[in-house]
Short mmCIF file of C-alpha atoms and ligand atoms in Angstrom, two decimals:
data_model
loop_
_atom_site.label_atom_id
_atom_site.label_comp_id
_atom_site.label_asym_id
_atom_site.label_seq_id
_atom_site.Cartn_x
_atom_site.Cartn_y
_atom_site.Cartn_z
CA UNK A 1 18.06 159.64 137.91
CA UNK A 2 15.49 158.34 135.49
CA UNK A 3 12.18 157.11 136.83
CA UNK A 4 10.78 153.78 135.70
CA UNK A 5 7.17 153.69 134.50
CA UNK A 6 4.86 151.43 132.51
CA UNK A 7 4.47 152.42 128.86
CA UNK A 8 0.89 151.26 128.52
CA UNK A 9 -2.09 150.32 130.63
CA UNK A 10 -2.26 146.84 129.13
CA UNK A 11 1.47 146.35 129.73
CA UNK A 12 0.98 146.95 133.40
CA UNK A 13 -1.99 144.56 133.55
CA UNK A 14 -0.05 141.85 131.73
CA UNK A 15 3.02 142.32 133.88
CA UNK A 16 0.96 142.21 137.09
CA UNK A 17 -1.05 139.20 135.78
CA UNK A 18 2.31 137.71 134.86
CA UNK A 19 3.42 138.09 138.49
CA UNK A 20 0.22 136.50 139.67
CA UNK A 21 0.13 133.60 137.25
CA UNK A 22 2.94 131.23 137.87
CA UNK A 23 3.71 127.98 139.62
CA UNK A 24 0.76 128.75 141.90
CA UNK A 25 -1.97 128.48 139.21
CA UNK A 26 -0.26 125.87 137.00
CA UNK A 27 1.69 123.61 139.34
CA UNK A 28 0.17 124.09 142.83
CA UNK A 29 -3.49 124.63 141.90
CA UNK A 30 -4.20 121.34 140.06
CA UNK A 31 -2.48 119.28 142.73
CA UNK A 32 -4.17 120.88 145.70
CA UNK A 33 -7.45 120.88 143.84
CA UNK A 34 -6.79 117.19 143.09
CA UNK A 35 -6.17 116.30 146.70
CA UNK A 36 -8.67 118.86 148.07
CA UNK A 37 -11.87 117.76 146.46
CA UNK A 38 -11.89 119.04 142.85
CA UNK A 39 -14.92 121.21 142.03
CA UNK A 40 -15.78 122.14 145.60
CA UNK A 41 -12.17 123.32 146.21
CA UNK A 42 -12.25 125.36 142.95
CA UNK A 43 -15.45 127.05 144.00
CA UNK A 44 -14.09 128.01 147.40
CA UNK A 45 -10.86 129.18 145.83
CA UNK A 46 -12.89 131.39 143.49
CA UNK A 47 -14.78 132.89 146.37
CA UNK A 48 -11.63 133.67 148.36
CA UNK A 49 -9.92 135.14 145.30
CA UNK A 50 -12.73 137.52 144.61
CA UNK A 51 -13.86 138.36 148.15
CA UNK A 52 -10.46 138.55 149.92
CA UNK A 53 -7.80 138.69 147.18
CA UNK A 54 -9.42 141.51 145.21
CA UNK A 55 -9.62 144.00 148.11
CA UNK A 56 -5.99 143.36 149.03
CA UNK A 57 -4.84 143.70 145.43
CA UNK A 58 -6.69 147.08 145.08
CA UNK A 59 -5.25 148.06 148.40
CA UNK A 60 -1.64 147.32 147.38
CA UNK A 61 -2.29 149.24 144.13
CA UNK A 62 -3.46 152.27 146.03
CA UNK A 63 -0.45 152.30 148.32
CA UNK A 64 1.95 151.93 145.35
CA UNK A 65 0.43 154.61 143.15
CA UNK A 66 -0.22 157.03 145.98
CA UNK A 67 3.40 156.97 147.12
CA UNK A 68 5.12 156.20 143.86
CA UNK A 69 7.74 154.49 146.00
CA UNK A 70 9.32 151.08 146.40
CA UNK A 71 7.84 148.63 148.87
CA UNK A 72 10.10 149.69 151.79
CA UNK A 73 9.86 153.45 151.28
CA UNK A 74 6.14 153.43 150.56
CA UNK A 75 5.20 152.43 154.16
CA UNK A 76 7.84 154.80 155.56
CA UNK A 77 6.30 157.65 153.74
CA UNK A 78 2.74 156.99 154.96
CA UNK A 79 3.65 156.03 158.55
CA UNK A 80 7.18 157.33 159.22
CA UNK A 81 9.15 155.69 161.96
CA UNK A 82 6.27 153.48 162.98
CA UNK A 83 5.96 149.72 163.46
CA UNK A 84 4.09 149.53 160.09
CA UNK A 85 7.27 150.08 158.07
CA UNK A 86 7.99 146.48 158.83
CA UNK A 87 5.44 145.49 156.11
CA UNK A 88 7.71 146.56 153.24
CA UNK A 89 10.78 144.85 154.71
CA UNK A 90 8.79 141.76 155.43
CA UNK A 91 7.61 141.67 151.79
CA UNK A 92 11.19 142.01 150.50
CA UNK A 93 12.48 139.26 152.78
CA UNK A 94 9.53 137.00 151.83
CA UNK A 95 10.18 137.48 148.11
CA UNK A 96 13.89 136.73 148.71
CA UNK A 97 13.13 133.37 150.35
CA UNK A 98 10.31 132.67 147.95
CA UNK A 99 12.43 133.20 144.85
CA UNK A 100 15.29 131.14 146.30
CA UNK A 101 13.13 128.00 146.16
CA UNK A 102 10.82 129.06 143.33
CA UNK A 103 13.87 129.03 141.07
CA UNK A 104 14.52 125.43 142.02
CA UNK A 105 11.15 124.45 140.42
CA UNK A 106 11.93 126.82 137.53
CA UNK A 107 15.08 124.79 137.03
CA UNK A 108 13.13 121.51 136.95
CA UNK A 109 10.99 122.93 134.17
CA UNK A 110 14.10 123.82 132.21
CA UNK A 111 15.45 120.22 132.65
CA UNK A 112 12.18 118.75 131.66
CA UNK A 113 12.07 120.87 128.61
CA UNK A 114 15.52 119.73 127.69
CA UNK A 115 14.61 116.05 128.31
CA UNK A 116 11.40 116.37 126.31
CA UNK A 117 13.25 117.89 123.36
CA UNK A 118 15.83 115.14 123.54
CA UNK A 119 13.00 112.59 123.40
CA UNK A 120 13.89 110.82 126.68
CA UNK A 121 10.41 111.31 128.08
CA UNK A 122 8.87 109.24 125.32
CA UNK A 123 7.16 105.92 125.91
CA UNK A 124 7.92 105.22 129.61
CA UNK A 125 5.51 103.44 131.92
CA UNK A 126 3.55 105.48 134.46
CA UNK A 127 5.88 104.35 137.23
CA UNK A 128 8.78 105.07 134.94
CA UNK A 129 7.86 108.80 134.86
CA UNK A 130 7.70 108.96 138.66
CA UNK A 131 11.10 107.31 138.92
CA UNK A 132 12.62 109.48 136.22
CA UNK A 133 11.33 112.61 137.95
CA UNK A 134 12.85 111.54 141.29
CA UNK A 135 16.18 110.65 139.60
CA UNK A 136 16.29 114.05 137.82
CA UNK A 137 15.65 116.14 140.89
CA UNK A 138 18.10 114.14 142.96
CA UNK A 139 21.00 114.87 140.58
CA UNK A 140 22.75 117.98 141.98
CA UNK A 141 24.77 119.07 138.90
CA UNK A 142 21.97 119.54 136.26
CA UNK A 143 19.46 120.78 138.84
CA UNK A 144 21.79 123.44 140.11
CA UNK A 145 22.78 124.47 136.61
CA UNK A 146 19.13 124.71 135.55
CA UNK A 147 18.32 126.73 138.67
CA UNK A 148 21.23 129.04 137.78
CA UNK A 149 19.87 129.34 134.21
CA UNK A 150 16.41 130.27 135.50
CA UNK A 151 17.87 133.05 137.75
CA UNK A 152 20.07 134.24 134.92
CA UNK A 153 17.05 134.86 132.64
CA UNK A 154 15.30 136.69 135.56
CA UNK A 155 18.43 138.84 136.14
CA UNK A 156 18.82 139.71 132.46
CA UNK A 157 15.18 140.82 132.11
CA UNK A 158 14.97 142.74 135.39
CA UNK A 159 18.37 144.46 134.70
CA UNK A 160 16.83 145.77 131.47
CA UNK A 161 14.29 147.66 133.54
CA UNK A 162 10.57 147.81 133.94
CA UNK A 163 9.58 148.95 130.54
CA UNK A 164 12.05 147.37 128.24
CA UNK A 165 12.44 144.19 130.23
CA UNK A 166 9.40 143.26 132.26
CA UNK A 167 6.69 144.98 130.24
CA UNK A 168 7.82 143.92 126.74
CA UNK A 169 8.47 140.35 127.85
CA UNK A 170 5.14 140.04 129.58
CA UNK A 171 3.32 141.50 126.54
CA UNK A 172 4.69 138.62 124.44
CA UNK A 173 4.59 135.85 127.07
CA UNK A 174 1.09 136.32 128.42
CA UNK A 175 -0.84 136.12 125.14
CA UNK A 176 1.36 133.20 124.12
CA UNK A 177 0.54 131.48 127.33
CA UNK A 178 -3.22 131.83 126.61
CA UNK A 179 -2.91 130.46 123.10
CA UNK A 180 -0.79 127.55 124.08
CA UNK A 181 -3.07 126.70 126.93
CA UNK A 182 -6.16 126.76 124.62
CA UNK A 183 -4.44 124.25 122.36
CA UNK A 184 -3.73 121.99 125.24
CA UNK A 185 -7.27 122.26 126.60
CA UNK A 186 -8.81 121.46 123.21
CA UNK A 187 -6.46 118.43 123.03
CA UNK A 188 -7.21 117.32 126.52
CA UNK A 189 -10.99 117.67 126.46
CA UNK A 190 -11.22 115.76 123.17
CA UNK A 191 -9.75 112.63 124.69
CA UNK A 192 -12.01 109.67 125.34
CA UNK A 193 -13.43 109.72 128.81
CA UNK A 194 -12.39 113.35 129.38
CA UNK A 195 -15.85 114.12 130.75
CA UNK A 196 -14.92 112.60 134.15
CA UNK A 197 -12.10 115.01 134.49
CA UNK A 198 -14.17 118.03 133.44
CA UNK A 199 -16.80 117.00 136.04
CA UNK A 200 -14.16 116.51 138.67
CA UNK A 201 -13.04 120.13 138.23
CA UNK A 202 -16.34 121.83 137.60
CA UNK A 203 -19.03 119.90 139.49
CA UNK A 204 -18.62 120.63 143.17
CA UNK A 205 -19.00 117.73 145.56
CA UNK A 206 -19.04 119.29 149.00
CA UNK A 207 -18.80 116.06 150.81
CA UNK A 208 -15.17 116.00 149.61
CA UNK A 209 -14.30 119.27 151.18
CA UNK A 210 -12.48 119.24 154.53
CA UNK A 211 -11.67 122.16 156.82
CA UNK A 212 -8.04 121.72 155.66
CA UNK A 213 -8.85 122.09 152.02
CA UNK A 214 -10.87 125.26 152.74
CA UNK A 215 -7.81 126.76 154.40
CA UNK A 216 -5.57 125.60 151.57
CA UNK A 217 -7.91 127.36 149.17
CA UNK A 218 -7.44 130.56 151.15
CA UNK A 219 -3.65 130.40 151.14
CA UNK A 220 -3.73 129.53 147.51
CA UNK A 221 -5.84 132.62 146.74
CA UNK A 222 -3.16 134.88 148.21
CA UNK A 223 -0.22 132.96 146.73
CA UNK A 224 -1.58 133.00 143.19
CA UNK A 225 -2.43 136.68 143.34
CA UNK A 226 1.01 137.60 144.76
CA UNK A 227 -0.67 139.68 147.45
CA UNK A 228 0.66 140.31 150.96
CA UNK A 229 4.29 140.87 149.95
CA UNK A 230 3.98 144.36 148.38
CA UNK A 231 5.08 143.23 144.97
CA UNK A 232 1.89 144.84 143.69
CA UNK A 233 2.79 148.05 145.65
CA UNK A 234 6.05 148.11 143.68
CA UNK A 235 4.43 147.43 140.29
CA UNK A 236 1.69 150.06 140.94
CA UNK A 237 4.28 152.66 141.82
CA UNK A 238 5.22 152.78 138.14
CA UNK A 239 1.62 153.63 137.19
CA UNK A 240 0.17 156.85 135.92
CA UNK A 241 -2.73 158.49 137.72
CA UNK A 242 -4.95 157.63 134.74
CA UNK A 243 -5.04 153.88 135.38
CA UNK A 244 -8.39 152.56 136.61
CA UNK A 245 -7.20 150.59 139.68
CA UNK A 246 -10.20 148.45 140.49
CA UNK A 247 -10.58 147.59 136.79
CA UNK A 248 -6.90 146.56 136.62
CA UNK A 249 -7.33 144.42 139.75
CA UNK A 250 -10.44 142.68 138.36
CA UNK A 251 -8.76 142.07 134.97
CA UNK A 252 -5.85 140.45 136.78
CA UNK A 253 -8.20 138.36 138.92
CA UNK A 254 -10.21 137.23 135.89
CA UNK A 255 -7.07 136.31 133.94
CA UNK A 256 -5.74 134.45 136.97
CA UNK A 257 -8.91 132.43 137.52
CA UNK A 258 -9.12 131.75 133.80
CA UNK A 259 -5.58 130.34 133.73
CA UNK A 260 -6.23 128.13 136.84
CA UNK A 261 -9.34 126.92 135.05
CA UNK A 262 -7.39 126.25 131.84
CA UNK A 263 -4.70 124.45 133.80
CA UNK A 264 -7.35 122.27 135.45
CA UNK A 265 -9.06 121.64 132.11
CA UNK A 266 -5.69 120.77 130.47
CA UNK A 267 -4.77 118.34 133.21
CA UNK A 268 -7.78 116.54 134.74
CA UNK A 269 -9.37 115.26 131.56
CA UNK A 270 -6.06 113.64 130.66
CA UNK A 271 -5.62 112.31 134.17
CA UNK A 272 -9.09 110.61 134.13
CA UNK A 273 -8.91 109.50 130.57
CA UNK A 274 -5.76 107.48 131.21
CA UNK A 275 -6.94 106.16 134.58
CA UNK A 276 -4.46 108.11 136.58
CA UNK A 277 -5.01 109.52 140.07
CA UNK A 278 -5.87 113.24 140.51
CA UNK A 279 -4.36 113.35 144.03
CA UNK A 280 -0.81 112.51 143.04
CA UNK A 281 0.37 115.62 144.88
CA UNK A 282 3.21 118.02 143.96
CA UNK A 283 4.53 115.52 141.40
CA UNK A 284 1.19 115.71 139.47
CA UNK A 285 2.54 117.86 136.66
CA UNK A 286 6.06 116.47 136.48
CA UNK A 287 5.38 112.75 136.98
CA UNK A 288 1.84 112.39 135.59
CA UNK A 289 1.61 114.79 132.70
CA UNK A 290 4.44 113.24 130.64
CA UNK A 291 2.48 110.02 130.85
CA UNK A 292 -0.69 111.80 129.76
CA UNK A 293 0.99 113.45 126.83
CA UNK A 294 2.96 110.39 125.75
CA UNK A 295 -0.34 108.61 125.11
CA UNK A 296 -1.44 111.31 122.77
CA UNK A 297 -0.77 111.82 119.11
CA UNK A 298 1.94 114.49 118.85
CA UNK A 299 2.22 114.09 122.58
CA UNK A 300 5.87 115.11 122.85
CA UNK A 301 5.19 118.32 120.86
CA UNK A 302 2.22 119.17 123.08
CA UNK A 303 4.33 118.51 126.17
CA UNK A 304 7.11 120.81 124.99
CA UNK A 305 4.54 123.54 124.32
CA UNK A 306 3.14 123.04 127.79
CA UNK A 307 6.62 123.25 129.43
CA UNK A 308 7.44 126.38 127.49
CA UNK A 309 4.29 128.04 128.69
CA UNK A 310 4.91 126.81 132.21
CA UNK A 311 8.42 128.25 132.16
CA UNK A 312 7.11 131.63 130.82
CA UNK A 313 4.58 131.75 133.63
CA UNK A 314 7.20 130.92 136.32
CA UNK A 315 9.56 133.51 134.86
CA UNK A 316 7.07 136.48 134.90
CA UNK A 317 6.44 135.73 138.55
CA UNK A 318 10.20 135.62 139.25
CA UNK A 319 10.65 139.01 137.55
CA UNK A 320 8.28 140.58 140.08
CA UNK A 321 10.07 138.99 143.05
CA UNK A 322 13.40 140.20 141.87
CA UNK A 323 12.02 143.61 140.95
CA UNK A 324 10.67 144.32 144.35
CA UNK A 325 14.17 143.73 145.77
CA UNK A 326 15.90 145.78 143.07
CA UNK A 327 13.46 148.66 143.46
CA UNK A 328 13.83 148.69 147.23
CA UNK A 329 17.57 148.63 147.30
CA UNK A 330 18.24 151.09 144.40
CA UNK A 331 15.47 153.39 145.62
CA UNK A 332 14.62 153.49 141.94
CA UNK A 333 17.96 154.98 140.91
CA UNK A 334 18.19 153.36 137.48
CA UNK A 335 21.94 153.74 137.20
CA UNK A 336 22.30 151.06 139.85
CA UNK A 337 19.71 148.71 138.33
CA UNK A 338 21.92 146.39 136.38
CA UNK A 339 24.56 145.93 139.05
CA UNK A 340 21.93 145.38 141.73
CA UNK A 341 19.96 142.92 139.65
CA UNK A 342 23.15 140.80 139.24
CA UNK A 343 24.17 141.07 142.89
CA UNK A 344 20.78 140.20 144.24
CA UNK A 345 19.98 137.54 141.66
CA UNK A 346 23.25 135.74 142.39
CA UNK A 347 22.74 136.00 146.13
CA UNK A 348 19.22 134.50 145.79
CA UNK A 349 20.72 131.76 143.65
CA UNK A 350 23.26 130.97 146.38
CA UNK A 351 20.67 131.01 149.10
CA UNK A 352 18.59 128.63 146.96
CA UNK A 353 21.28 125.99 146.63
CA UNK A 354 20.41 124.12 149.84
CA UNK A 355 16.70 124.02 148.67
CA UNK A 356 17.83 122.52 145.42
CA UNK A 357 19.91 119.91 147.18
CA UNK A 358 16.97 119.06 149.47
CA UNK A 359 15.81 116.57 146.85
CA UNK A 360 19.19 114.87 146.66
CA UNK A 361 22.25 114.93 148.92
CA UNK A 362 20.55 117.06 151.58
CA UNK A 363 17.30 114.98 151.63
CA UNK A 364 18.11 113.68 155.11
CA UNK A 365 19.03 117.08 156.52
CA UNK A 366 15.97 118.20 158.37
CA UNK A 367 15.16 121.32 160.38
CA UNK A 368 11.94 121.32 162.38
CA UNK A 369 11.21 117.98 160.72
CA UNK A 370 11.32 119.52 157.24
CA UNK A 371 13.78 119.57 154.42
CA UNK A 372 15.19 123.01 153.68
CA UNK A 373 12.94 123.32 150.62
CA UNK A 374 9.85 122.34 152.57
CA UNK A 375 10.80 124.67 155.45
CA UNK A 376 11.23 127.64 153.13
CA UNK A 377 8.03 126.85 151.32
CA UNK A 378 6.13 126.35 154.55
CA UNK A 379 7.51 129.57 156.07
CA UNK A 380 6.62 131.67 153.10
CA UNK A 381 3.23 130.18 152.17
CA UNK A 382 1.86 129.58 155.66
CA UNK A 383 3.46 132.26 157.74
CA UNK A 384 5.05 135.17 155.96
CA UNK A 385 2.49 135.70 153.11
CA UNK A 386 -0.66 135.54 155.27
CA UNK A 387 1.14 137.72 157.93
CA UNK A 388 2.00 140.34 155.30
CA UNK A 389 -1.61 140.26 153.96
CA UNK A 390 -2.95 140.58 157.51
CA UNK A 391 -0.66 143.59 158.23
CA UNK A 392 -1.63 145.28 154.97
CA UNK A 393 -5.34 144.77 155.68
CA UNK A 394 -4.86 146.39 159.09
CA UNK A 395 -2.51 149.07 157.87
CA UNK A 396 -4.79 150.55 155.22
CA UNK A 397 -7.79 151.34 157.44
CA UNK A 398 -5.72 152.30 160.41
CA UNK A 399 -2.99 154.51 158.83
CA UNK A 400 -4.56 155.89 155.61
CA UNK A 401 -7.51 158.23 155.75
CA UNK A 402 -10.70 157.25 154.08
CA UNK A 403 -10.76 160.41 151.98
CA UNK A 404 -7.19 159.81 150.77
CA UNK A 405 -8.04 156.20 149.88
CA UNK A 406 -11.14 157.25 147.97
CA UNK A 407 -9.33 160.03 146.17
CA UNK A 408 -6.66 157.62 144.99
CA UNK A 409 -9.06 154.93 143.99
CA UNK A 410 -11.28 157.41 142.11
CA UNK A 411 -8.31 158.75 140.04
CA UNK A 412 -8.59 157.39 136.56
CA UNK A 413 -11.71 155.58 137.44
CA UNK A 414 -15.41 156.27 137.82
CA UNK A 415 -16.09 154.11 140.85
CA UNK A 416 -18.82 155.32 143.08
CA UNK A 417 -18.90 155.59 146.87
CA UNK A 418 -20.87 152.39 147.22
CA UNK A 419 -18.10 150.33 145.60
CA UNK A 420 -15.52 152.12 147.72
CA UNK A 421 -17.37 151.42 150.98
CA UNK A 422 -17.84 147.72 150.17
CA UNK A 423 -14.10 147.49 149.38
CA UNK A 424 -13.16 149.39 152.53
CA UNK A 425 -15.23 147.37 154.97
CA UNK A 426 -14.42 143.98 153.45
CA UNK A 427 -10.71 144.91 153.72
CA UNK A 428 -11.13 146.15 157.26
CA UNK A 429 -13.13 143.29 158.71
CA UNK A 430 -13.52 140.22 156.41
CA UNK A 431 -9.93 140.00 155.23
CA UNK A 432 -8.17 140.06 158.65
CA UNK A 433 -10.66 137.66 160.20
CA UNK A 434 -10.21 135.20 157.37
CA UNK A 435 -6.42 135.38 157.61
CA UNK A 436 -6.57 134.81 161.31
CA UNK A 437 -8.48 131.56 160.57
CA UNK A 438 -5.50 130.48 158.41
CA UNK A 439 -3.14 131.24 161.24
CA UNK A 440 -5.22 129.19 163.64
CA UNK A 441 -4.82 126.32 161.23
CA UNK A 442 -1.01 126.83 160.95
CA UNK A 443 -0.75 126.85 164.75
CA UNK A 444 -2.94 123.71 164.94
CA UNK A 445 -5.56 125.63 166.91
CA UNK A 446 -8.28 125.08 164.31
CA UNK A 447 -8.10 121.41 164.81
CA UNK A 448 -8.04 121.86 168.50
CA UNK A 449 -11.28 123.99 168.33
CA UNK A 450 -12.86 121.44 166.02
CA UNK A 451 -12.00 118.65 168.42
CA UNK A 452 -13.39 120.65 171.31
CA UNK A 453 -16.81 120.89 169.65
CA UNK A 454 -17.03 117.45 168.09
N1 LIG U 501 1.78 134.38 142.27
C1 LIG U 501 2.95 133.55 142.02
C2 LIG U 501 2.50 132.18 141.61
O1 LIG U 501 1.30 131.87 141.72
O2 LIG U 501 3.32 131.36 141.20
C3 LIG U 501 3.84 133.46 143.20
C4 LIG U 501 4.27 134.75 143.78
C5 LIG U 501 4.92 135.64 142.89
C6 LIG U 501 3.98 135.06 145.03
C7 LIG U 501 5.32 136.91 143.42
C8 LIG U 501 4.39 136.25 145.55
C9 LIG U 501 5.10 137.17 144.71
F1 LIG U 501 5.46 138.29 145.21
#
């Protein structure tokens, strides 16, 4: 049995950053920032990412590197036979559901890329883009095929293994993503009237903030960092003891914030410059951006570049979701990797079919008042991910000794006791309390409490 491991420190950081940066930062962030108050939302998201996301990320890294095991076995090793072993299974199931609908959006990007290259996105009216988007996603044949293609790429890369597949691909994709984004931002901020958009994103107006947008910012911080599902446990299990864990976590956080900032700077100046609405919702990127780009010189070319980068980002996140599953079911026996990647990838594709059809033939099929896509998204983002994060934040202080935690954190790093204690107590108290606030919102209790006191 050959053990997987990362070849270089930077390879690990780029792969983990690749898992973090995806649809969350590029697709979800601008639209919830757009509806959630712009600059004020961004600021709160930053605070949550640094104060709550960072300790969880470091915590998952410690569990992974300490045990050197997959997400399911890691918890079993630390707390054998206990309730806590549910955390790893929960993470695997969450990633399974998440990838099943994530790949639907991945498929939309592929279709848009194809349409942009064909030139069919040129010169439509603003409404025309909205209609085109709705027509595209309602058509089962192409969307299913594109979703299949997205999964196929993920399978091929994950089957190649951690070092040759995920690490090499991330090393090329992540820097490319930065470069392409910089081009877009330069293009976008040089538009007439772009200042409005920059102000919208960077100047906080707290009067626009609602309790709901604060809670969205919290959920978004977990989602974009891929924490709470033990993907980062799995990635860290391939690490040598020489990696500086807090430094890796902070690099990933800084890259993640930077990409969300770049996404905002690429999108909002364009939106304002052309008199479009920042709160267009989930369709913002797909229905609004083509309009923004079509008004630019070389617009189609820029849009194609944007879509490519968008696809890269979504793929590197998909790799991590499939990897956690492959690692947990092969118990890292590499001889089973290829077969398992195919079996699991195809199963995830099949499970994702109803989500894909939710925008077409199954649009009237509702469960708990939601389409299947929305139900899956809701379950993952509002229930399973915060639940996983909550359990991890309880598990670490309750089941791992402080000395063991410090020893693991200090390996490969020169962090002092002060940093360790701040990390430990924030994880022990601040993180669970904040997550419970999210749950109160999901259950509607937050509104109830607000009403009670107003
Ligand atoms: N962080 C990814 C994104 O922002 O798109 C989503 C994600 C990937 C969540 C992997 C969870 C995960 F395990």
